Steps between C-alpha positions, in 0.01 A plus 500: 500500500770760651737311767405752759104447488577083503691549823193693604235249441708232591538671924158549421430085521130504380588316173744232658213417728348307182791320463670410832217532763406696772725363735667854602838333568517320175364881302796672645756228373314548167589881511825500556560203249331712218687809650855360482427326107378840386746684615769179388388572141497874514861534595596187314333634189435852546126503329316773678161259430441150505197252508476234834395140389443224731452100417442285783592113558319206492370219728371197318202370700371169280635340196840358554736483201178466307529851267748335254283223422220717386355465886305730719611688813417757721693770579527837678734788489635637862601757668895460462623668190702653237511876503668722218527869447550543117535775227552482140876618403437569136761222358459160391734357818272353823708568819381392790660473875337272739569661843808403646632359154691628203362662236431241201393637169296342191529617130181438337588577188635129489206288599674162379491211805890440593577188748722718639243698671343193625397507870537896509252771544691657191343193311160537655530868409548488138251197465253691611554835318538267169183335528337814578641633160411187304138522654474893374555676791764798568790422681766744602775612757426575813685514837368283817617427864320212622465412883422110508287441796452127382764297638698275252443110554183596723253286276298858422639543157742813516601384160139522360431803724806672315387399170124644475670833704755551186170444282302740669795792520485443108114510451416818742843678326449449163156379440317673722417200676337342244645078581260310660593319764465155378686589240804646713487140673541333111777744431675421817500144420588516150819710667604233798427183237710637189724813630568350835522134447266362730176332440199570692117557479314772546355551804751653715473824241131444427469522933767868539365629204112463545501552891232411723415097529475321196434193372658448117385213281833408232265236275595769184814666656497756217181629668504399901188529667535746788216499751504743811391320798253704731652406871631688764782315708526797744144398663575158566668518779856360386811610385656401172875402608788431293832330660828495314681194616807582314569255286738492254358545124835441347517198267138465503407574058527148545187406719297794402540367116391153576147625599370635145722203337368218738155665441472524148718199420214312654262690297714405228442172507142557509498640144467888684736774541415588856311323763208803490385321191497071694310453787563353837288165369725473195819563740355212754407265190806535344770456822591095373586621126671788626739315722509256254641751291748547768351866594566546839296481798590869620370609139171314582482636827561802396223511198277435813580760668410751215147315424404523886680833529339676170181384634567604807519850401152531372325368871744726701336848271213380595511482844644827498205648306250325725693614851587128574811607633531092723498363181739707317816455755397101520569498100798744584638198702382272265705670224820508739462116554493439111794688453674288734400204424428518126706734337781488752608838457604540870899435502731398297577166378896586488489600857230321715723602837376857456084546529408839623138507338456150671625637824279797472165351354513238837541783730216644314350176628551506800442850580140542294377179548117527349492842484698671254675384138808439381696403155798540333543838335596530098747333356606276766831283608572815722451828592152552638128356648170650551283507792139633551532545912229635757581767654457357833799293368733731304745603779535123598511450115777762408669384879583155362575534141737778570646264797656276188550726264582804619378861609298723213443184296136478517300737309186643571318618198142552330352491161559853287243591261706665297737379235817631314387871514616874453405660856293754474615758782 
């Protein structure tokens, strides 16, 4: 599409409605956002067309640290996100400039993992774009600016966000759209586990790339389940708020890699590869061998967590899908208090002094009482919680989170139907 008719459509602010609301305020942030990226890659690049892609973030809403064990969770995409104005440049070089960064460029005709590139969006880059090519697909140059509208360490997945966005630049430029979404989740994966040296599951992908809320089953993670959810949050009555407590993630690949070990290594012992395939009867039977065998009690715990958790998941869909929303926050709570307690994901070990998540879920407490939900949010140790909150509490909500942890750190958001897309102006 020709640069001057995107600016057009873009003042025009019908199509951003679908993605951002109808809040007028928010719709005329949205406008100038696209405005300045558009014209940030035409005088960066000098295309006279490009395409406009957009891949939101992710809020995980049941299922905690459950994915990599083959779990379920439920997820849904929201309405913070990635956007990118792209064009193909007719080389075999990827260059892309996220706004207010330097321009970083990816060769793809060497698709080889280096460890060099570990921790890099050059590395998530060329895992993606060699996957693509080893699964049949076209890959080729193209030029991108990319506006992150995810903020890094904000438990929403920017990294997964920015993963399924670089996926769908390549499918709607060179495939004609053609990768389905699940898919583009797989291949983002595949990228962050092997290209960018970090293990994960899949549903932080699997929840940007689909869109909407989803529940994903992992029993066969070659071929996740993905299940939309039929529920509209806007007409309960509460606000979906996330709070950054601003923790520091640094020195924390320790913790987060003790969860799948401690899981599985107590599926281990249970002749099984991941706790999806023991039960919580077989876990509770098997607690005196297991410490016998000197596994430890936090590994227990936390193979507790996942049974109650995994199961979990299936009861909270349902009250969705039968309007029970009561029921759904208590489990929301429910799921929070297993974290805690069980899999002990809320601070560090190596630094007990500092406990932001703690700090926030007992305001959460306090403030909501009975009437709302709250839980950590993703990975855990830091960063950020979750609360459902009435709206006859939110100011008082936002009032006293932001009181500790400063202004602008509470989020307001709500569930996007749509996924990693190509926006259709």
């Amino acid at each position: 599409m020709k640069i001057e008719n995107l600016l057009s459509s873009v003042a025009d602010g019908k199509t951003l409605k679908a993605l951002y609301g109808t809040d007028n305020s928010v719709i005329e942030e949205q406008k100038k956002r696209y405005a300045d990226v558009i014209n940030e890659f035409k005088n960066k690049f000098g295309h006279s067309e490009a395409e406009v892609f957009s891949s939101p973030g992710r809020t995980e809403i049941g299922g905690n640290h459950t994915d990599h064990n083959y779990g379920r969770v439920l997820a849904g995409a929201v309405n913070l996100d990635n956007v990118a104005v792209a064009q193909p440049n007719g080389t075999n070089t990827v260059r892309i400039q996220s706004s207010g960064y330097p321009v970083f460029e990816v060769d793809i005709t060497n698709l080889k993992p280096s460890e060099k590139e570990y921790y890099t969006s050059v590395g998530l880059v060329r895992g993606i774009a060699a996957r693509l090519n080893e699964l049949g697909y076209k890959i080729g140059g193209f030029d991108a600016v990319i506006n992150s509208g995810v903020p890094k360490g904000s438990g929403l997945s920017s990294s997964a966000s920015f993963e399924v966005l670089i996926g769908a630049i390549f499918s709607h430029l060179f495939n004609g759209g053609k990768l389905d979404a699940v898919l583009n989740a797989q291949i983002g994966q595949y990228a962050e586990n092997v290209f960018f040296g970090k293990p994960c599951g899949l549903m932080d992908q699997t929840a940007c790339s689909v869109g909407g809320l989803v529940t994903i089953d992992f029993e066969d993670p070659s071929k996740p389940i993905v299940k939309k959810v039929d529920f509209d949050f806007t007409k309960t009555g509460y606000a979906l708020v996330i709070t950054d407590t601003g923790g520091n993630h640094a020195d924390l690949n320790d913790e987060y890699a003790s969860l799948p070990s401690d899981m599985k290594g107590v599926a281990a012992q249970l002749g099984k590869k991941v706790l999806r395939e023991v039960t919580l009867d077989q876990v509770v039977d098997a607690i005196p061998s297991l410490r016998e065998k000197k596994v430890s009690d936090r590994a227990i715990l936390r193979a507790i967590h996942f049974e109650r958790d995994n199961a979990r998941v299936v009861d909270q869909v349902s009250s969705l899908e039968k309007g029970d929303f009561k029921s759904f926050l208590k489990m929301v709570v429910a799921s929070g208090q297993s974290s805690y307690m069980y899999n002990q994901n809320i601070y560090p070990i190596n630094n007990v002094a500092e406990q932001g998540l703690s700090v926030a879920l007992a305001l959460s407490d306090i403030v909501l009482g009975d009437e709302g939900a709250w839980r950590v949010h993703g990975g855990g140790f830091a960063g950020t919680i979750q609360a459902f909150v009435p709206q006859n509490k939110l100011d008082k909500y936002i009032e006293t989170l932001e009181h500790t942890f400063g202004k602008g750190k509470c989020w307001k958001l709500f569930i996007r139907p749509q996924g990693a897309i190509k926006v259709e102006f």
